[in-house]
Coordinates of C-alpha atoms and ligand atoms in Angstrom, one line a residue:
M1 CA 98.4 96.8 104.5
D2 CA 97.2 96.2 107.7
P3 CA 100.3 95.9 110.5
S4 CA 99.8 92.2 111.3
H5 CA 101.3 92.0 107.5
Q6 CA 104.2 94.3 107.7
K7 CA 107.5 93.6 106.6
H8 CA 110.3 95.2 109.7
F9 CA 113.7 95.6 109.6
T10 CA 116.6 94.1 111.3
I11 CA 119.6 96.6 112.4
V12 CA 121.6 95.3 109.7
D13 CA 119.2 96.7 106.8
Y14 CA 119.5 100.3 108.5
V15 CA 122.9 99.5 108.7
I16 CA 123.4 98.5 105.0
F17 CA 121.1 101.5 104.1
A18 CA 123.6 104.2 106.9
I19 CA 126.2 102.6 104.7
L20 CA 124.9 104.1 101.5
L21 CA 123.5 107.5 102.8
V22 CA 127.2 108.5 104.3
A23 CA 129.1 107.0 101.5
S24 CA 127.0 109.6 99.5
M25 CA 128.2 111.9 101.5
G26 CA 131.6 110.8 101.9
I27 CA 131.8 111.7 97.6
G28 CA 130.0 114.7 97.9
L29 CA 132.8 115.8 100.7
Y30 CA 135.6 114.8 99.1
Y31 CA 134.7 116.8 95.5
A32 CA 134.2 119.8 97.9
L33 CA 137.4 120.3 99.6
S34 CA 139.4 118.6 96.5
G35 CA 139.8 120.1 93.2
G36 CA 139.6 123.2 92.9
R37 CA 137.0 123.5 95.5
Q38 CA 133.9 123.9 93.4
R39 CA 135.2 127.4 93.5
T40 CA 134.4 128.1 89.5
T41 CA 131.4 126.7 88.1
Q42 CA 133.4 125.1 84.9
E43 CA 134.3 123.4 88.0
F44 CA 130.6 123.0 89.9
L45 CA 128.5 122.7 87.2
M46 CA 130.7 121.1 84.5
A47 CA 133.6 118.8 86.0
D48 CA 136.4 120.4 84.6
R49 CA 135.4 119.3 81.8
N50 CA 137.1 116.8 82.1
M51 CA 135.6 113.6 82.9
R52 CA 136.7 109.9 80.9
C53 CA 134.1 107.5 79.9
L54 CA 133.9 105.6 82.6
P55 CA 132.6 107.8 85.1
V56 CA 129.9 109.5 82.6
S57 CA 128.5 106.4 80.7
L58 CA 127.6 105.5 84.4
S59 CA 125.6 108.3 85.6
L60 CA 123.5 108.7 81.9
I61 CA 122.8 105.4 83.4
A62 CA 122.1 107.4 86.3
S63 CA 120.3 110.1 85.6
F64 CA 117.4 108.2 84.2
Q65 CA 117.4 104.4 86.0
S66 CA 115.4 105.3 89.8
A67 CA 113.5 103.8 91.7
V68 CA 110.6 104.2 89.3
A69 CA 112.5 101.5 86.8
I70 CA 113.4 99.3 89.4
I71 CA 110.0 99.1 91.2
G72 CA 107.7 99.3 87.7
V73 CA 109.5 97.5 85.4
P74 CA 108.1 94.2 87.6
A75 CA 105.3 95.0 87.9
E76 CA 105.0 96.0 84.2
I77 CA 106.2 92.5 84.0
Y78 CA 104.3 91.0 86.2
T79 CA 100.4 91.7 84.8
H80 CA 101.5 92.2 81.2
G81 CA 103.9 89.9 80.2
T82 CA 107.4 90.3 78.7
Q83 CA 105.9 92.7 76.2
Y84 CA 107.7 96.1 78.1
W85 CA 111.2 93.8 77.6
F86 CA 111.1 95.0 73.8
I87 CA 111.6 98.2 74.9
G88 CA 115.4 97.3 74.4
C89 CA 115.0 97.4 70.6
A90 CA 114.9 101.2 70.8
Y91 CA 118.2 100.9 72.4
F92 CA 120.7 100.7 68.6
L93 CA 119.0 104.0 67.5
G94 CA 117.8 105.3 70.6
L95 CA 121.6 105.9 71.4
L96 CA 123.2 105.9 68.5
I97 CA 121.7 108.8 67.3
P98 CA 122.6 110.3 70.3
A99 CA 126.0 109.2 69.4
H100 CA 126.6 110.9 66.1
V101 CA 124.5 113.3 65.2
F102 CA 123.1 115.4 68.5
I103 CA 126.8 115.1 70.7
P104 CA 128.9 116.6 67.3
V105 CA 126.6 119.6 67.1
L106 CA 127.1 120.0 70.8
Y107 CA 130.2 118.9 72.0
R108 CA 131.8 121.5 69.2
L109 CA 129.8 124.2 70.4
R110 CA 131.3 124.0 73.9
L111 CA 128.1 124.7 75.8
S112 CA 127.5 124.5 79.2
S113 CA 123.0 124.6 79.1
A114 CA 121.8 122.6 76.2
Y115 CA 119.6 125.6 75.9
Q116 CA 122.5 127.3 74.2
Y117 CA 122.1 125.4 71.0
L118 CA 118.8 126.5 71.5
E119 CA 119.6 130.3 71.1
L120 CA 122.7 129.9 68.5
R121 CA 120.3 128.5 66.4
F122 CA 117.0 130.5 67.0
S123 CA 116.3 133.4 69.7
K124 CA 116.7 134.7 73.3
A125 CA 113.1 133.9 73.9
V126 CA 113.5 130.3 72.3
R127 CA 116.3 128.9 74.8
I128 CA 114.8 130.7 77.6
C129 CA 111.0 129.0 76.6
G130 CA 113.2 125.4 75.8
T131 CA 115.0 126.0 78.9
L132 CA 111.0 126.1 81.4
T133 CA 110.4 124.1 79.9
F134 CA 112.7 121.6 81.6
I135 CA 112.7 122.7 84.3
F136 CA 108.9 122.0 84.7
Q137 CA 109.7 118.9 83.0
M138 CA 111.8 118.0 85.8
V139 CA 111.3 119.5 88.3
I140 CA 108.2 117.0 87.9
Y141 CA 110.2 113.9 87.8
M142 CA 112.6 114.6 90.4
G143 CA 109.1 114.7 92.7
V144 CA 108.2 111.2 91.3
C145 CA 111.3 109.5 92.0
V146 CA 111.7 110.6 96.1
Y147 CA 107.6 109.8 96.3
T148 CA 108.1 106.3 94.4
P149 CA 110.1 103.8 97.0
A150 CA 109.5 106.9 100.4
F151 CA 105.4 105.0 99.4
A152 CA 106.0 102.5 98.6
L153 CA 108.3 101.5 101.3
N154 CA 105.7 102.7 104.1
A155 CA 103.0 101.0 102.6
V156 CA 104.6 97.7 103.6
T157 CA 107.3 98.1 105.3
G158 CA 105.2 101.1 107.9
F159 CA 109.3 103.0 107.0
E160 CA 108.8 106.3 107.9
L161 CA 106.9 108.2 104.9
W162 CA 108.7 111.3 105.8
G163 CA 111.3 109.8 107.1
A164 CA 112.4 108.1 103.9
V165 CA 111.5 111.5 101.3
L166 CA 113.8 113.8 103.5
A167 CA 116.5 111.1 103.4
I168 CA 117.0 111.6 99.8
G169 CA 115.7 114.7 99.3
L170 CA 117.9 116.2 102.2
V171 CA 120.8 113.4 101.8
C172 CA 120.9 113.8 97.6
A173 CA 120.6 118.5 97.8
L174 CA 123.7 118.2 100.1
Y175 CA 126.2 115.8 98.5
T176 CA 124.6 117.8 95.1
T177 CA 125.3 121.7 96.6
M178 CA 128.3 120.6 98.0
G179 CA 130.6 118.7 95.4
G180 CA 129.2 119.6 92.9
L181 CA 128.9 117.9 88.4
K182 CA 132.3 115.6 90.4
A183 CA 130.3 114.7 93.3
V184 CA 126.9 114.2 91.4
I185 CA 129.0 111.6 88.6
W186 CA 131.3 109.4 91.3
T187 CA 128.2 109.0 93.5
D188 CA 126.3 107.5 90.2
V189 CA 128.8 105.4 89.7
F190 CA 128.5 104.2 93.1
Q191 CA 125.3 104.1 93.3
T192 CA 124.2 102.6 90.3
I193 CA 126.8 99.5 91.2
V194 CA 124.5 99.1 94.3
M195 CA 121.1 98.8 92.4
F196 CA 123.3 96.1 90.0
A197 CA 123.9 93.7 93.5
G198 CA 120.4 94.7 95.0
Q199 CA 118.5 93.5 91.2
L200 CA 120.8 90.7 91.4
A201 CA 120.3 89.6 95.3
V202 CA 117.1 89.4 94.9
I203 CA 116.9 88.1 91.1
V204 CA 119.5 84.3 92.8
V205 CA 117.0 84.6 96.6
G206 CA 114.1 84.0 93.8
V207 CA 115.0 81.8 92.1
H208 CA 116.8 79.6 94.8
Q209 CA 113.3 80.0 96.3
T210 CA 111.6 78.8 93.9
G211 CA 112.6 75.5 92.9
G212 CA 115.9 77.0 90.4
V213 CA 116.0 78.3 86.9
S214 CA 114.0 75.4 85.5
E215 CA 111.3 76.1 87.8
V216 CA 110.7 79.6 87.0
W217 CA 111.0 79.4 83.3
R218 CA 107.7 75.7 83.7
K219 CA 105.7 78.8 86.1
V220 CA 106.3 81.1 84.1
W221 CA 105.8 79.7 80.2
A222 CA 102.5 78.2 82.0
G223 CA 101.5 81.3 82.8
N224 CA 101.3 82.3 78.8
L225 CA 103.8 85.6 81.3
I226 CA 105.9 85.7 77.9
S227 CA 104.7 88.1 74.8
G228 CA 106.1 87.2 70.8
L229 CA 106.1 89.8 68.6
D230 CA 103.5 92.0 69.0
L231 CA 103.5 93.1 65.6
N232 CA 100.1 94.8 65.8
P233 CA 99.7 98.1 64.5
D234 CA 97.1 100.3 65.9
P235 CA 98.6 103.4 67.6
T236 CA 96.3 103.0 70.3
V237 CA 97.5 99.7 72.2
R238 CA 99.2 100.0 74.8
H239 CA 102.5 97.9 74.4
T240 CA 103.3 96.8 71.1
F241 CA 106.8 96.1 68.8
W242 CA 106.1 99.7 67.2
T243 CA 104.8 101.8 70.7
L244 CA 108.1 99.7 72.2
G245 CA 110.4 99.7 69.7
V246 CA 109.6 103.0 68.1
G247 CA 107.9 105.1 69.7
G248 CA 110.8 104.6 73.1
V249 CA 113.7 105.1 70.1
F250 CA 111.9 109.6 70.5
L251 CA 111.4 108.6 73.7
M252 CA 115.4 107.7 74.5
L253 CA 116.0 110.7 72.0
S254 CA 114.6 112.9 74.2
L255 CA 116.4 111.5 77.1
Y256 CA 120.1 110.6 75.8
G257 CA 119.6 113.4 72.8
V258 CA 118.8 116.4 74.6
N259 CA 118.1 115.7 78.0
Q260 CA 120.5 118.7 79.8
A261 CA 120.9 115.9 82.2
Q262 CA 122.6 113.3 79.4
V263 CA 123.6 116.6 77.6
Q264 CA 125.6 117.5 80.8
R265 CA 127.6 114.8 81.0
Y266 CA 128.5 114.3 77.1
L267 CA 130.2 118.2 77.8
S268 CA 132.1 117.2 81.1
S269 CA 133.4 114.9 78.9
R270 CA 137.1 115.2 78.2
T271 CA 136.9 115.1 74.4
E272 CA 134.3 114.5 72.1
K273 CA 135.3 110.8 71.4
E274 CA 135.3 110.5 74.7
A275 CA 131.9 111.8 74.9
V276 CA 130.6 109.7 71.9
R277 CA 132.8 105.6 73.6
S278 CA 130.4 106.9 77.1
C279 CA 127.2 106.7 74.9
Y280 CA 127.8 103.8 73.1
M281 CA 128.8 102.4 76.2
V282 CA 126.4 103.5 78.1
F283 CA 124.7 100.2 75.3
P284 CA 124.5 97.4 77.3
S285 CA 124.6 98.4 80.3
L286 CA 120.7 99.2 79.7
Q287 CA 120.5 95.6 77.9
L288 CA 121.1 94.8 82.0
T289 CA 119.8 97.1 83.7
L290 CA 116.5 96.2 81.8
A291 CA 117.2 92.4 81.5
L292 CA 117.4 92.6 84.7
S293 CA 113.9 94.2 86.4
C294 CA 112.2 91.7 83.5
V295 CA 114.4 89.3 85.0
M296 CA 113.1 90.6 88.7
G297 CA 109.0 90.5 87.2
L298 CA 109.0 86.9 85.9
V299 CA 110.7 85.7 88.6
M300 CA 108.3 87.5 91.4
F301 CA 105.5 86.4 88.9
A302 CA 106.8 82.7 89.3
R303 CA 107.9 82.5 93.4
Y304 CA 104.6 84.2 93.7
C305 CA 101.9 84.1 90.8
G306 CA 99.8 80.2 92.9
E307 CA 99.0 82.3 95.7
D308 CA 96.6 84.8 96.0
H309 CA 98.1 87.9 98.8
S310 CA 94.8 90.6 97.6
E311 CA 93.9 90.6 100.7
K312 CA 97.1 90.8 102.7
L313 CA 98.6 93.8 100.1
G314 CA 94.7 95.5 99.6
G315 CA 94.5 98.7 97.6
S316 CA 98.4 99.1 97.3
S317 CA 98.7 99.9 93.5
G318 CA 101.2 96.9 92.0
D319 CA 104.0 99.2 92.4
A320 CA 103.7 98.2 96.6
M321 CA 103.3 94.4 95.5
V322 CA 106.7 94.3 93.9
I323 CA 108.2 95.5 97.1
Y324 CA 106.6 93.4 99.2
F325 CA 107.3 90.5 97.7
V326 CA 110.6 91.9 97.6
M327 CA 110.2 92.4 101.4
D328 CA 108.4 88.7 101.4
M329 CA 111.3 86.2 99.6
L330 CA 114.0 88.2 101.6
Q331 CA 113.2 88.3 105.3
G332 CA 115.1 86.3 107.3
L333 CA 117.8 86.6 105.4
P334 CA 120.0 89.8 107.3
G335 CA 121.2 92.6 105.2
L336 CA 119.0 91.4 102.4
P337 CA 116.4 93.8 103.4
G338 CA 118.5 96.5 103.7
L339 CA 121.1 96.2 100.6
F340 CA 117.1 96.0 97.7
M341 CA 116.4 99.5 100.4
A342 CA 120.0 100.3 99.9
C343 CA 119.6 99.7 95.6
L344 CA 115.4 101.0 95.8
F345 CA 117.3 104.5 97.5
S346 CA 120.7 104.7 94.7
A347 CA 118.2 104.2 92.7
A348 CA 116.1 108.0 93.9
L349 CA 119.6 109.9 94.9
S350 CA 121.6 108.9 91.2
T351 CA 119.0 110.2 89.8
I352 CA 117.9 113.8 91.5
S353 CA 121.6 114.3 92.2
S354 CA 121.4 114.2 88.4
A355 CA 118.1 116.5 87.7
L356 CA 119.0 118.9 91.0
N357 CA 122.4 119.9 89.4
S358 CA 121.1 119.9 85.7
L359 CA 118.2 122.1 87.3
A360 CA 121.0 124.4 89.2
T361 CA 123.3 124.7 85.9
V362 CA 119.6 126.1 83.1
T363 CA 119.0 128.4 85.7
M364 CA 122.4 129.8 86.3
E365 CA 123.3 129.7 82.6
D366 CA 120.1 130.2 80.6
L367 CA 118.0 132.7 83.0
I368 CA 120.7 134.4 85.5
K369 CA 123.7 135.3 84.3
P370 CA 122.1 136.7 80.8
H371 CA 120.7 139.4 83.0
F372 CA 124.0 139.8 85.1
P373 CA 127.5 139.3 82.8
A374 CA 129.3 141.1 85.2
M375 CA 128.6 138.7 88.3
S376 CA 132.1 137.3 89.3
E377 CA 132.4 133.5 89.5
A378 CA 132.3 133.5 93.2
R379 CA 128.9 134.9 93.0
A380 CA 128.2 133.1 90.2
T381 CA 128.9 129.3 92.2
L382 CA 128.1 130.7 95.4
L383 CA 124.3 131.2 93.3
S384 CA 124.7 128.0 91.2
K385 CA 124.9 126.4 95.3
V386 CA 122.3 127.8 96.1
L387 CA 120.3 127.1 93.9
A388 CA 121.0 123.4 93.8
L389 CA 119.7 123.3 97.1
S390 CA 116.7 125.4 96.4
Y391 CA 115.1 122.5 93.8
G392 CA 116.1 119.6 96.3
L393 CA 113.5 121.2 99.5
L394 CA 111.0 122.1 95.7
C395 CA 112.0 118.6 94.7
L396 CA 110.3 117.8 98.8
V397 CA 107.4 119.1 98.2
M398 CA 106.9 117.9 94.5
A399 CA 107.1 114.4 96.2
Y400 CA 104.0 115.0 98.0
V401 CA 101.7 116.4 95.2
T402 CA 102.9 113.7 93.0
H403 CA 101.3 111.0 95.6
Q404 CA 97.7 112.6 94.1
M405 CA 98.1 110.7 90.5
G406 CA 96.8 107.4 90.4
D407 CA 98.7 105.2 87.7
S408 CA 101.6 103.5 88.0
V409 CA 105.5 105.7 88.6
L410 CA 106.5 103.3 85.3
Q411 CA 103.4 105.0 83.4
V412 CA 103.8 108.2 84.8
A413 CA 107.4 108.9 84.4
L414 CA 106.8 107.7 81.1
K415 CA 104.2 110.4 80.1
I416 CA 105.7 113.6 81.7
F417 CA 108.6 112.0 79.3
G418 CA 106.8 111.8 76.5
M419 CA 104.1 114.6 76.9
V420 CA 106.9 117.3 77.5
G421 CA 110.0 115.8 76.4
G422 CA 109.0 114.8 73.4
P423 CA 108.1 118.0 72.5
I424 CA 111.9 119.8 73.6
L425 CA 112.7 116.7 70.9
G426 CA 111.0 118.0 67.6
L427 CA 112.2 121.4 69.3
F428 CA 116.0 120.5 68.8
C429 CA 115.2 118.2 65.7
L430 CA 113.9 122.0 63.6
G431 CA 116.7 123.3 64.3
M432 CA 118.9 120.7 63.7
F433 CA 118.0 119.4 60.3
F434 CA 115.4 122.4 58.8
P435 CA 117.7 125.0 57.3
W436 CA 114.7 127.3 57.1
A437 CA 113.5 126.9 60.3
N438 CA 113.0 130.1 61.5
S439 CA 111.9 131.2 65.5
T440 CA 108.7 132.4 64.8
G441 CA 108.4 128.8 63.7
A442 CA 110.4 127.6 66.9
V443 CA 108.2 129.2 69.3
A444 CA 105.0 128.5 67.2
G445 CA 105.6 124.3 67.3
L446 CA 106.5 124.3 70.7
G447 CA 103.7 125.5 71.6
V448 CA 101.2 124.4 70.0
G449 CA 103.7 120.9 71.0
L450 CA 103.4 121.6 74.4
S451 CA 99.8 122.1 73.9
M452 CA 98.8 118.9 71.5
A453 CA 101.2 117.2 74.3
F454 CA 98.4 117.7 77.6
W455 CA 95.7 118.1 75.9
I456 CA 96.0 113.8 75.0
G457 CA 98.0 112.9 78.0
I458 CA 94.9 115.0 80.8
G459 CA 92.5 113.4 78.4
S460 CA 93.7 110.3 78.2
I461 CA 94.4 110.6 82.9
A462 CA 90.3 112.2 82.6
T463 CA 89.2 109.1 80.7
R464 CA 91.0 106.7 82.1
S465 CA 92.4 105.8 78.5
S466 CA 96.2 105.5 78.0
G467 CA 95.8 103.5 75.2
T468 CA 94.2 100.0 75.7
R469 CA 95.6 97.4 78.2
P470 CA 95.6 94.0 77.3
L471 CA 93.9 91.5 79.8
P472 CA 97.5 90.5 81.4
P473 CA 97.9 87.3 81.6
R474 CA 95.5 84.9 84.0
C475 CA 97.5 84.1 87.3
R476 CA 97.4 79.9 86.7
A477 CA 97.9 78.5 89.6
A478 CA 97.8 74.9 88.4
L479 CA 101.2 74.4 89.2
L480 CA 101.2 74.5 92.7
S481 CA 103.2 71.6 93.9
D482 CA 100.3 70.2 96.0
N483 CA 98.3 70.3 93.4
M484 CA 95.8 73.5 94.7
T485 CA 94.2 75.9 92.0
T486 CA 93.7 78.8 93.1
V487 CA 92.8 81.5 89.8
I488 CA 94.0 84.9 90.4
E489 CA 91.3 86.7 88.2
S490 CA 94.1 90.1 88.1
L491 CA 91.6 91.8 85.1
P492 CA 92.0 95.2 85.8
S493 CA 88.3 97.2 86.4
N494 CA 89.2 99.5 83.5
V495 CA 89.7 97.9 81.2
T496 CA 88.6 98.6 78.1
L497 CA 87.1 95.9 75.6
S498 CA 86.2 97.8 72.9
L499 CA 87.5 99.9 70.7
P500 CA 86.6 103.4 71.4
S501 CA 86.4 105.4 69.1
G502 CA 86.6 109.5 67.5
L503 CA 87.9 112.0 71.0
T504 CA 89.2 108.6 73.2
R505 CA 90.0 107.0 70.5
F506 CA 92.7 109.8 70.1
Y507 CA 93.0 109.9 74.4
S508 CA 93.3 106.5 74.1
L509 CA 96.8 107.1 72.2
S510 CA 99.2 104.6 73.4
Y511 CA 102.1 107.1 76.1
M512 CA 104.0 105.0 74.7
W513 CA 104.2 106.9 70.7
Y514 CA 103.8 111.1 73.3
S515 CA 107.6 111.4 72.7
A516 CA 107.3 110.5 68.5
F517 CA 103.6 112.7 68.0
N518 CA 104.3 115.6 69.9
C519 CA 108.4 115.8 67.7
F520 CA 106.6 115.6 64.9
T521 CA 103.8 118.1 66.2
V522 CA 106.8 120.5 67.3
I523 CA 108.4 120.1 63.4
L524 CA 105.4 120.3 60.9
I525 CA 103.7 123.1 62.6
G526 CA 107.1 124.7 63.3
L527 CA 108.3 123.8 59.9
T528 CA 104.6 126.1 58.2
I529 CA 104.7 128.4 60.4
S530 CA 108.5 129.3 59.6
F531 CA 107.0 128.9 55.4
L532 CA 104.8 131.2 56.3
T533 CA 106.8 133.8 57.9
G534 CA 109.6 133.6 55.4
P535 CA 112.6 130.9 55.5
M536 CA 115.5 131.6 57.4
K537 CA 118.5 131.4 54.5
E538 CA 120.1 129.5 54.7
E539 CA 123.5 131.7 54.8
N540 CA 122.0 133.4 58.1
V541 CA 122.4 130.0 60.0
T542 CA 124.8 130.0 62.4
P543 CA 127.9 127.3 61.3
G544 CA 127.8 124.3 63.4
T545 CA 124.2 123.9 63.9
V546 CA 122.6 122.4 61.1
Y547 CA 123.7 119.2 61.2
P548 CA 123.2 118.0 57.5
L549 CA 121.0 114.8 57.1
L550 CA 121.4 115.2 54.1
G551 CA 124.9 114.8 54.2
T552 CA 125.4 111.5 55.5
L553 CA 121.9 110.5 53.7
L554 CA 124.0 110.1 51.0
C555 CA 127.9 109.7 52.6
F556 CA 128.7 106.8 49.8
L557 CA 128.6 109.3 47.9
P558 CA 131.4 111.1 45.9
E559 CA 132.7 114.1 47.5
R560 CA 133.1 116.5 45.9
L561 CA 128.9 115.9 44.5
K562 CA 128.0 115.8 47.7
K563 CA 129.5 119.5 48.2
K564 CA 126.8 120.3 44.9
L565 CA 124.2 118.3 46.3
C566 CA 123.7 119.5 49.7
C567 CA 125.9 122.6 49.9
V568 CA 127.4 121.3 53.1
T569 CA 127.0 124.4 56.0
P570 CA 130.5 126.2 54.9
L571 CA 133.4 126.6 58.2
G572 CA 131.7 129.0 61.0
Q573 CA 132.9 131.0 63.3
T574 CA 130.3 131.4 66.3
P575 CA 128.2 135.0 65.8
S576 CA 131.0 137.7 67.6
S577 CA 127.2 138.7 69.4
L578 CA 127.7 135.4 71.5
Q579 CA 131.2 134.8 71.4
M580 CA 133.4 136.3 74.5
P581 CA 137.5 136.1 74.1
P582 CA 138.3 132.4 75.4
P583 CA 137.4 132.7 80.1
Q584 CA 140.9 133.2 81.5
H585 CA 140.9 128.2 81.6
K586 CA 143.5 127.2 84.0
E587 CA 145.3 124.2 82.9
I588 CA 144.1 121.0 83.3
N589 CA 146.6 118.6 83.8
G590 CA 149.0 120.4 81.0
V591 CA 146.4 119.7 78.8
D592 CA 144.7 123.4 77.4
P593 CA 140.5 122.0 77.8
Q594 CA 140.0 125.0 74.9
H595 CA 141.7 123.0 72.6
E596 CA 142.0 119.8 73.3
S597 CA 138.8 119.3 72.1
G598 CA 138.8 116.0 71.1
P599 CA 140.4 114.6 67.6
S600 CA 141.5 117.0 65.0
W601 CA 138.4 117.7 62.0
E602 CA 139.9 114.8 59.1
E603 CA 138.8 112.0 61.8
T604 CA 134.9 113.6 62.8
D605 CA 132.8 113.8 60.1
S606 CA 134.6 115.5 57.5
F607 CA 131.4 117.0 56.0
L608 CA 129.7 119.1 59.5
P609 CA 131.2 122.0 59.8
D610 CA 134.4 122.4 62.9
T611 CA 133.1 125.2 64.9
R612 CA 135.4 124.9 67.8
T613 CA 134.9 128.3 68.3
P614 CA 134.7 128.3 72.5
F615 CA 130.7 129.3 72.4
V616 CA 131.3 131.0 76.4
E617 CA 129.2 133.5 77.5
Q618 CA 131.3 135.8 79.8
E619 CA 132.9 135.0 82.0
T620 CA 134.7 137.3 83.4
T621 CA 137.5 136.7 85.4
V622 CA 138.1 137.0 88.6
Ligands
LIG1 O1 113.3 104.9 85.6 C1 112.8 105.9 85.5 O2 113.2 106.9 86.1 C2 112.2 106.4 84.4 C3 111.7 105.1 83.5 C4 112.5 104.8 82.9 C5 113.1 105.5 82.1 C6 113.1 106.0 80.2 S1 112.2 104.0 80.0 C7 113.9 104.5 78.3 C8 115.7 103.4 79.7 N1 116.0 103.2 79.8 C9 116.3 103.6 81.4 O3 116.4 102.2 82.1 N2 116.1 104.7 81.4 C10 115.4 104.8 81.0
LIG2 NA1 118.7 107.0 89.4

């Protein structure tokens, strides 16, 4: 963008932005110097497993609500209408299934890393594959999260590019390294509030400048931006009710069901009920953030649709357009551009801090501790801090790598989740719902699932056809008060009008189906190979690692009939090889966390065996 059109910040804006960074560092410092002063991995990685549901629920949202959603969703609504809003329909099952399937199973195994489940259910090899896949996914995703605010701001305001990347990366790595999971969760709480405030401010100012709600609605309606319920079953259409409402459920399960960043938050809850409650509390807040970012896109459309900004925007993508519009809207209102920048950086910081902490946790728990069982707590905690810092530096490198990708950031992020998160979800579903699945099947399933995912993902990038894009609503501007009409032909160059066939059709599968497609591939291959290599017998499966799906579906049957029908896994102990004597833990607020792990067995789902015997790695006393 040529400098003459660049928007600039006033000193007030920089002050607000600085306050965000200082406050985040302050919280990090506070948790470095209070409580157990981050001296054990139980505190540094698991927040002493003593968190309440409110901070956990806000942290759950912040972890996967980065600048990608803050910028990408309004850009999506502006260019393609409100179809994307239907992803909100996926939030029902996308949160109910984690609350009633994944949390009960994972919480009672007293894990630190979600991938310990894979060793319990399958083998160490499967656990390592799961861990490495997760690390790959989050490292790339972190790159997108750092890149988004930094490059978009640079394009519009000339804000020093590497200054922004360093500001996010270093501040984040520092407070995550100092304050551990407690600091990450409480900074997420603070940053989520800043995110809401920033988005709300843009909407209020934008509606006011457009002439009020009714004026916005009139323009949006006239611009045919409100998409109806598109029930087109064609899986290659980018956004329909099916790709968003159904495909979106698998995307949500891969994030809120089995992703380490979220599972770690469930496991850091003081009881299982608190974890389930935090999952329920995510629902209204997630709907609110979705609504805010969609409305922001509508307001932008109403405010700017009539004007042709192409010469100012130059080639910059739709994402940078959002920043341009926001800076233009807030220009002359000192402090508001700073608030929006704080909102953007809060979104990035909260996601990256969660990623850094979860990466340090799985690296420590899954890749290092099993090889050094005699490592002292002090050394393990120090190493965890070094890991968090190292991943922070790696994330800066990834910021540059991400710069090469062409798609809109929202699409890149969702593709990553679909391509990598989908197969991991498949692995957990294979383990939890199919007792016959064995380790060979699991490894083979994951291998084929990831290969298919990358084949289709890269194929779609190569042929630039990830889902046939619908013709975006023409920006008919016969709305301007002075009756001047200009029509901005916003026909993207890569729209594919002709229906693709054969391999191209395969590549043009909507990216919103990636999670579901890859999940089913892993399950299908996993089961086939398991049956070919000798399925596991029910009695050999570690108790508590299989969720008796039949028991749930037939919950209306009387107890005795259900027991006979679906041979509920007996109440069992975690196998001795994996179970160590409970660690010398300190009482927390007079409550012994080892035994205060939620409601009594009767209060929970009765058909889930109560294997609350702790699955703890060798945690020698210091
Ligand atoms: O914002 C991001 O960093 C990633 C894009 C959003 C990820 C998914 S979309 C459905 C769910 N709702 C959210 O706010 N995040 C997740
Ligand atoms: Na975030």
